[in-house]
Coordinates of C-alpha atoms in Angstrom, one line a residue:
X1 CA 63.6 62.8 53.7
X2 CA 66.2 59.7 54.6
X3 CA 68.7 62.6 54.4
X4 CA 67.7 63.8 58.1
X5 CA 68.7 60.4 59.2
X6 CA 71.9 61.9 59.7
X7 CA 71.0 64.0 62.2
X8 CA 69.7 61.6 64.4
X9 CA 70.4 61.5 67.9
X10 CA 72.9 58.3 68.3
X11 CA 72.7 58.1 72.1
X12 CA 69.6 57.4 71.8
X13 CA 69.5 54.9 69.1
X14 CA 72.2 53.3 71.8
X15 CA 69.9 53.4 74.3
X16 CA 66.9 51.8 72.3
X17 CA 69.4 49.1 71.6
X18 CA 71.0 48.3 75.1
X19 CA 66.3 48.5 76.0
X20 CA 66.4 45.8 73.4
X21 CA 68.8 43.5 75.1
X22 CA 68.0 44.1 78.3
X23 CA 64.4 43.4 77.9
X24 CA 64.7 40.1 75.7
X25 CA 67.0 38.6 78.8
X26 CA 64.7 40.1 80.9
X27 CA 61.3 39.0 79.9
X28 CA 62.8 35.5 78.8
X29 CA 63.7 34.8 81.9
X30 CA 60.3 36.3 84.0
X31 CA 58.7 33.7 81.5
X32 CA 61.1 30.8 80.7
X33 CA 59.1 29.0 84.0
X34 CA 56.1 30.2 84.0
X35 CA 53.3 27.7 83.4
X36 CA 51.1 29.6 81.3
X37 CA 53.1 33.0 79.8
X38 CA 56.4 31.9 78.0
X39 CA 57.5 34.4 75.3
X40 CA 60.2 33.0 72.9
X41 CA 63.0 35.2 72.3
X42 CA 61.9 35.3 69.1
X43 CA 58.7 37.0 69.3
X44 CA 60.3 39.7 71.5
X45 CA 62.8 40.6 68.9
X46 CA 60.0 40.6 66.3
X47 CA 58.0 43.1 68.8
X48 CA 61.5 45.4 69.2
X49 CA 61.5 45.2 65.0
X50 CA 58.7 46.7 64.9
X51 CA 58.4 49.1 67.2
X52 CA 62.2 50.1 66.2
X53 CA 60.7 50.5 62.2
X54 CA 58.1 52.7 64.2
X55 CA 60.5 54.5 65.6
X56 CA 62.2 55.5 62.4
X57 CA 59.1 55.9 60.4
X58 CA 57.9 58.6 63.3
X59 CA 61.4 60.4 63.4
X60 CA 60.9 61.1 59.6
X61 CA 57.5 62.1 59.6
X62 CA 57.1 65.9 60.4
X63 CA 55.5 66.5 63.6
X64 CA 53.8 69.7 62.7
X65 CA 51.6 68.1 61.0
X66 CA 50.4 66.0 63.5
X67 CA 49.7 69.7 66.0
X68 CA 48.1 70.7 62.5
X69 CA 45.3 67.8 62.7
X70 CA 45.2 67.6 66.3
X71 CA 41.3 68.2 66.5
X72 CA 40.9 65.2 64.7
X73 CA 43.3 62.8 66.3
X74 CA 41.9 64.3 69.9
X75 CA 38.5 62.9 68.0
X76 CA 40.0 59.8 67.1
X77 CA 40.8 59.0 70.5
X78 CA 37.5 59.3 72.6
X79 CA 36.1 57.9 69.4
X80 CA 37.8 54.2 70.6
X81 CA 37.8 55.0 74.6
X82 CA 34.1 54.8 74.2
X83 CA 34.3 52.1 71.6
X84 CA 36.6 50.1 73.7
X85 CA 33.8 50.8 76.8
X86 CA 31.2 48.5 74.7
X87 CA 32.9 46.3 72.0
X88 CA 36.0 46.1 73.8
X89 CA 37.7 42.9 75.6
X90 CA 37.8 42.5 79.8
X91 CA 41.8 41.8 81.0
X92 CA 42.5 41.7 84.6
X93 CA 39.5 43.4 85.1
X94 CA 39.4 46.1 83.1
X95 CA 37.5 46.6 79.6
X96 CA 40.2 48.4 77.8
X97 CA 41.6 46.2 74.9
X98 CA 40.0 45.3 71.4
X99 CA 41.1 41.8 70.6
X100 CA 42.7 42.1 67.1
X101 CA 43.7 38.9 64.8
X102 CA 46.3 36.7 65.4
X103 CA 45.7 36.9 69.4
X104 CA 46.7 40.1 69.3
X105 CA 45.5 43.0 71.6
X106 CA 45.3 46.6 71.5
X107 CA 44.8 48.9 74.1
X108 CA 43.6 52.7 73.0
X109 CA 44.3 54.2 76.0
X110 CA 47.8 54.4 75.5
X111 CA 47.7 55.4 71.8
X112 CA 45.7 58.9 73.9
X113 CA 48.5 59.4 75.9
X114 CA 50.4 60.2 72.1
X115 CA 47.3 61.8 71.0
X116 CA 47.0 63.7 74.7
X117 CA 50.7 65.3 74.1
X118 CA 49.5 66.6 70.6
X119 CA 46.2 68.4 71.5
X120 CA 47.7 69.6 74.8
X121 CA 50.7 71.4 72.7
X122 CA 48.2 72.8 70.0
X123 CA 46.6 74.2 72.7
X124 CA 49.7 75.9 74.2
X125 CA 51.1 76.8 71.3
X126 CA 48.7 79.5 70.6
X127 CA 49.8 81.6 73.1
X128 CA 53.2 81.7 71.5
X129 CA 55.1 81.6 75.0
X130 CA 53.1 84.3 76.9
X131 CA 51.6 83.8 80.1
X132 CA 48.9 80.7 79.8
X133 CA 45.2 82.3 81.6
X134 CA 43.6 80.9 83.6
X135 CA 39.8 81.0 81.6
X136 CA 41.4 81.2 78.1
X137 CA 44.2 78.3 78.6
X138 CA 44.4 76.0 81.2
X139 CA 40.2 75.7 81.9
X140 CA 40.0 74.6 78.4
X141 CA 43.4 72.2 78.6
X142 CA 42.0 70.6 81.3
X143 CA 38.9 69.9 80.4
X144 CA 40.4 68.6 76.8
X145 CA 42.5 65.8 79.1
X146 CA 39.5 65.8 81.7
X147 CA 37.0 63.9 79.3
X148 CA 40.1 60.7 78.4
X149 CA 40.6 60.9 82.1
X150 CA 37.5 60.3 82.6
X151 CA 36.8 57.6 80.2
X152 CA 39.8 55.6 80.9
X153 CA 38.8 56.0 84.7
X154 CA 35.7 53.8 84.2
X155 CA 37.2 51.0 82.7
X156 CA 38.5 50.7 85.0
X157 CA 42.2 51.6 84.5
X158 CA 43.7 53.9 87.3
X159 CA 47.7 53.8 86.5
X160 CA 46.7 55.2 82.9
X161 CA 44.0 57.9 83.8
X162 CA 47.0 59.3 86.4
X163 CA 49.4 59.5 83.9
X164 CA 47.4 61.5 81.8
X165 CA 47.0 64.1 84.8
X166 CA 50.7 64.1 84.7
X167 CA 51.1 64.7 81.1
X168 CA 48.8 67.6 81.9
X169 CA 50.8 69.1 85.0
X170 CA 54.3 68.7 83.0
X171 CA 53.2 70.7 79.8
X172 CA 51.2 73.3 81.4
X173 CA 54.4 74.1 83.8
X174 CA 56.2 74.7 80.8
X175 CA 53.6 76.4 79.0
X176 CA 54.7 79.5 81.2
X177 CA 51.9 79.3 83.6
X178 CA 51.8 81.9 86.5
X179 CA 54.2 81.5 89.9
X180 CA 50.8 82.9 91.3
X181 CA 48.7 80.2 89.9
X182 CA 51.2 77.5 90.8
X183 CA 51.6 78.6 94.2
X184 CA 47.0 78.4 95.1
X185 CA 47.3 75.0 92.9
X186 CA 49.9 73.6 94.5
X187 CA 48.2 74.7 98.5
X188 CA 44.6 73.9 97.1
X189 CA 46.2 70.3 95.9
X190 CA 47.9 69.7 99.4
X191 CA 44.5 71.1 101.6
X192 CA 42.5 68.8 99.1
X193 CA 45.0 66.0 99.8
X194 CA 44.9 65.7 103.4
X195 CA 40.9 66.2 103.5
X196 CA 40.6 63.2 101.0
X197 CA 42.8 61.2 103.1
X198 CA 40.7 62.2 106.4
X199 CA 37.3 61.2 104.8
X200 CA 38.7 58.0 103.1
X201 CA 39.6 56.9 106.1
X202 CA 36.3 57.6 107.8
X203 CA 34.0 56.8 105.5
X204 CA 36.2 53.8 104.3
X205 CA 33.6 51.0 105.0
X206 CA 31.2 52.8 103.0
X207 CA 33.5 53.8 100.5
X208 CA 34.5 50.0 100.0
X209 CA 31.0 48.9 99.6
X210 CA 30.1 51.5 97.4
X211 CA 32.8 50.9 95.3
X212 CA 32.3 47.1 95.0
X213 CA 29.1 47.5 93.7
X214 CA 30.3 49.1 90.8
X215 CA 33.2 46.3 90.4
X216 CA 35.7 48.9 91.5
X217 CA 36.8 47.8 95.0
X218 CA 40.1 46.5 94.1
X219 CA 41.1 50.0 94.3
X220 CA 40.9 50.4 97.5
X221 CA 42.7 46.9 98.1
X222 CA 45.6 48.9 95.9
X223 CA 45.8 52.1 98.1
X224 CA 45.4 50.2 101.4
X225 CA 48.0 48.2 100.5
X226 CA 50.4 51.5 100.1
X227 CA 48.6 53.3 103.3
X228 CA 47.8 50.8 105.1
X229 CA 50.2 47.8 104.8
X230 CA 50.1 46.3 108.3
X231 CA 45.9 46.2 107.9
X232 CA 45.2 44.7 104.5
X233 CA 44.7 41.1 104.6
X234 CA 47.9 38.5 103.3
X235 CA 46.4 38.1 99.8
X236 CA 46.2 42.1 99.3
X237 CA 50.0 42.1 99.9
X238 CA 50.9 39.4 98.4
X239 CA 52.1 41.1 95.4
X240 CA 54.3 44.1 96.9
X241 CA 55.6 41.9 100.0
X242 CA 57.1 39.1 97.9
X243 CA 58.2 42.1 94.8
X244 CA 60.1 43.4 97.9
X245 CA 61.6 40.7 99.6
X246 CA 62.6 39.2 96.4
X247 CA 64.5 42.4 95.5
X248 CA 66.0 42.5 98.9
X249 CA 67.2 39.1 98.7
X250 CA 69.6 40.2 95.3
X251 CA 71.8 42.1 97.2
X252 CA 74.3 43.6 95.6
X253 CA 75.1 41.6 93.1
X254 CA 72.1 39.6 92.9
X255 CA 71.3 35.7 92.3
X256 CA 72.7 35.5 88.8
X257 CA 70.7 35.0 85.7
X258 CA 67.6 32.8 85.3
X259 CA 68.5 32.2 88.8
X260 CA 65.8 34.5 90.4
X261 CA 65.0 32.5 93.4
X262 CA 61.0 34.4 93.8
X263 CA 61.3 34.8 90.2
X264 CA 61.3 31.4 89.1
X265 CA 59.1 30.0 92.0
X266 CA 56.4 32.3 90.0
X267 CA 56.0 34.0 93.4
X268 CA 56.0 37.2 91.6
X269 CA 52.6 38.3 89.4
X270 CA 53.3 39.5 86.0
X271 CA 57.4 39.6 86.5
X272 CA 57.6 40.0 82.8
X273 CA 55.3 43.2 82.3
X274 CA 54.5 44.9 85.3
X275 CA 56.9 43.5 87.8
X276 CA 59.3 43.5 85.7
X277 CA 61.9 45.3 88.1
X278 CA 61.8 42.6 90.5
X279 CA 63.4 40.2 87.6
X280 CA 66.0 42.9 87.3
X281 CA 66.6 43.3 91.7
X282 CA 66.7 39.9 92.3
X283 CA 68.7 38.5 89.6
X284 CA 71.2 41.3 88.7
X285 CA 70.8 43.4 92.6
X286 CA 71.6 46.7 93.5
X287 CA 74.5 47.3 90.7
X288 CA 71.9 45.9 87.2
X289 CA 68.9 48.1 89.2
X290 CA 71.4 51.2 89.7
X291 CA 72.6 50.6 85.3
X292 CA 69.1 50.0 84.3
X293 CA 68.1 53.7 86.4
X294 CA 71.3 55.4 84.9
X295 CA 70.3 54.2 81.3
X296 CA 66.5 55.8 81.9
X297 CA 68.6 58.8 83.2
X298 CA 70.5 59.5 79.7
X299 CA 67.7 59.0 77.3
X300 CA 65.8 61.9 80.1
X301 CA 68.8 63.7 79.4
X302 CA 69.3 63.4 75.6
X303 CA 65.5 64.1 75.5
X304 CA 65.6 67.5 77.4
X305 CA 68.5 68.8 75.5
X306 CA 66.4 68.0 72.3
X307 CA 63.6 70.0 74.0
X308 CA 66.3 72.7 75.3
X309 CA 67.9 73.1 71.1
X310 CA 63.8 73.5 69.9
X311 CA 63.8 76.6 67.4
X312 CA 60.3 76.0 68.2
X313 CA 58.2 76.2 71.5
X314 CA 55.2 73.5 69.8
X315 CA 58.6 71.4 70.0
X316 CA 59.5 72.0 73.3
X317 CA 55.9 71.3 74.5
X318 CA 56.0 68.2 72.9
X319 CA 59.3 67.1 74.0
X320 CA 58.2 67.7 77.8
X321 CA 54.5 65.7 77.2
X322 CA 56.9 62.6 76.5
X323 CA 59.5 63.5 79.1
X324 CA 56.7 63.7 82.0
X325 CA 54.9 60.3 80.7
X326 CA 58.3 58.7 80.6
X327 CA 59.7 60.0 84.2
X328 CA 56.1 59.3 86.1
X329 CA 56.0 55.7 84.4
X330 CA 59.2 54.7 85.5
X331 CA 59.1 56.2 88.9
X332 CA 55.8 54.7 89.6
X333 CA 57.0 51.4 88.1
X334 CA 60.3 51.6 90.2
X335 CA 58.1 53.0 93.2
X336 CA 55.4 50.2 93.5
X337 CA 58.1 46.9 93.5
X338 CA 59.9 48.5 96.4
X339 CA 56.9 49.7 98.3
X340 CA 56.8 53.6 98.2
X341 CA 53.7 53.9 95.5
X342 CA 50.5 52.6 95.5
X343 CA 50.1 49.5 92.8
X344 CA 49.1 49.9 89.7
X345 CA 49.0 48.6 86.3
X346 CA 51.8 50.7 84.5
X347 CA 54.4 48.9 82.6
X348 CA 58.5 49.8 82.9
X349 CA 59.1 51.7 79.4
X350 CA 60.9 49.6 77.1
X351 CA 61.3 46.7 79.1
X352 CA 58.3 45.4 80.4
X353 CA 56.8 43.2 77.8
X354 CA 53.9 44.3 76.0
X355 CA 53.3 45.2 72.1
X356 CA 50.7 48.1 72.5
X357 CA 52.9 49.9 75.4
X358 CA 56.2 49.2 73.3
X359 CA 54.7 50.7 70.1
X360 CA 53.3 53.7 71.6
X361 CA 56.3 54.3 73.7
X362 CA 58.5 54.1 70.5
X363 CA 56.2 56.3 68.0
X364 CA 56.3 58.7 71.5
X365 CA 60.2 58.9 71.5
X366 CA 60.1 59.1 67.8
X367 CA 57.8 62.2 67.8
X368 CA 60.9 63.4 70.1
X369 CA 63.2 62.2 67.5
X370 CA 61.1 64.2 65.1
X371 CA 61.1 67.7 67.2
X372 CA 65.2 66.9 66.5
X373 CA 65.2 66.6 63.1
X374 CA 62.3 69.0 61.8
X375 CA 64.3 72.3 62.3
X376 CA 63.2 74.3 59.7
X377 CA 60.7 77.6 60.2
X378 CA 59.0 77.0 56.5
X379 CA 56.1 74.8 57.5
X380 CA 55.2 76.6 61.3
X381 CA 52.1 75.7 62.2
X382 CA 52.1 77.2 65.4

């Protein structure tokens, strides 16, 4: 089994590496001042250690078997969406983390973004490339991510219930859906769009109250914030105007090392998980920004030529299920710090600190790593 190690993909291994430094500097320096978060260099090397031997250990292990069991995993993952919904711990507001010992969290919501990837490409993969049906394939697809959505929707935890739709979108377009059936989606989707839009903003007193009741109305604080930026109130802003004026003020060169002027005022929530882009604008400008985007850009690129060399189309599905969680994460991540995307709670891959999001996002790029080095026709499942 070690043997296949030799067939590893090295620019990717780079890239993990280069992720490693830049996110110990990184989230060292979002913390270094902060009065209650300070992660030790240390423990963020430990976290990369781990998630690296997770990386390995998922590489080696066949993913075939995984699209074998699927039915089970997709069971093992409601299984603790729901368990999470009534034993689970409340963070920022949501319910979506079981507290594990040591201090240690864990949050099964994004272990089902792995698990989503899976069922979606056993489900795929039975048509063997021909055209997916509308009753026979994608009904049954979407209702299989419908129910997580769903579930993770309620906790409340928007960022993750979109990226699932994503997931969904990505594999089914190359599951060899219909020209025909992307064309009424994609007119439905814009019609639907600009009705939503019409009636949110009518009914959006209602809406707000409605919402609050139900402990949900700091949604609607998020999207006003994106649509409505000159109406929400100072502390509704606060977030996305000082994320963008602190990435303005780096330039193109930026303010140097653990010399973040917003950064190290704390002006900037969560710089060393979520906002961790601003860290990387304001202290390293335009030019670290631009390297940090080309870096994301190769391991896309190394990815879809794994995807492209597939003997096997359940590899190819999988390969694009990673690909479409990576590209929306980072966009969105990207997206929300310089005010073109609503705000939400999704983390920069591989640099924003945070052990449940690392792990899953290395066993994910291993289970890439695997389509690479599992070859071989003998065991096709699918």
């Amino acid at each position: 089994m070690l043997a296949k190690l030799k067939n590893i993909d090295i620019p990717i291994v780079v890239i993990l590496i280069a992720f490693m430094v830049i996110s110990t500097m990184l989230v060292y320096s979002a913390s270094v001042d902060h009065p209650k978060i300070n992660v030790s260099i240390t423990k963020i090397l430990v976290l990369y250690g781990v998630g690296l031997a997770a990386f390995v250990a998922s590489s080696l292990f066949d993913y075939r078997v995984l699209i074998r069991i699927a039915p089970y995993l997709y069971g093992i993952g409601i299984f603790s969406l729901v368990a999470v919904y009534f034993f689970g711990t409340k963070i920022h507001g949501a319910r979506g983390w079981f507290e594990l010992p040591g201090g240690l969290t864990f949050q099964p919501a994004e272990l089902v973004k792995l698990i989503l990837i899976v069922a979606v490409t056993a489900l795929l993969a039975r048509r063997k490339g021909d055209l997916l049906q509308i009753k026979n394939d994608i009904i049954p697809v979407g209702a299989a991510v419908l129910l997580p959505f769903i579930l993770v929707l309620i906790q409340p935890d928007l960022g993750n219930a979109i990226i699932f739709v994503i997931i969904l979108l990505g594999m089914i377009w190359i599951g060899n859906i219909k020209y025909s059936h992307v064309l009424l989606s994609t007119v439905v989707l814009i019609g639907a769009g600009f009705l939503l839009l019409t009636l949110y903003k009518y009914f959006h007193h209602s809406l707000f109250e409605l919402l609050k009741g139900y402990g949900f109305s700091h949604w609607m604080d998020r999207i006003d914030t994106f649509l409505y930026p000159q109406e929400v109130s100072a502390d509704d802003n606060y977030q996305v105007r000082n994320a963008v004026r602190a990435i303005g003020s780096g330039g193109l060169e930026g303010e140097g090392f653990l010399k973040g002027t917003s950064v190290h005022s704390n002006f900037i929530p969560f710089a060393y998980s979520d906002s961790i882009f601003v860290v990387v604008g304001e202290e390293f400008g335009f030019r670290g920004s631009a390297v940090l985007l080309l870096i994301y850009f190769l391991l896309i690129y190394r990815m879809i030529l794994i995807s492209i060399q597939s003997t096997q189309l359940s590899g190819a599905y999988v390969v694009v299920g990673v690909v479409s969680m990576f590209v929306f994460q980072i966009f969105e991540n990207v997206g929300m710090m310089i005010g073109i995307m609503p705000l939400t709670g999704i983390t920069l891959p591989f640099v924003s600190y945070g052990g449940t999001s690392l792990l899953i996002n290395m066993l994910s790029l291993g289970l890439v790593m695997s389509v690479k080095l599992h070859q071989e026709r003998e065991p096709e499942f699918f």
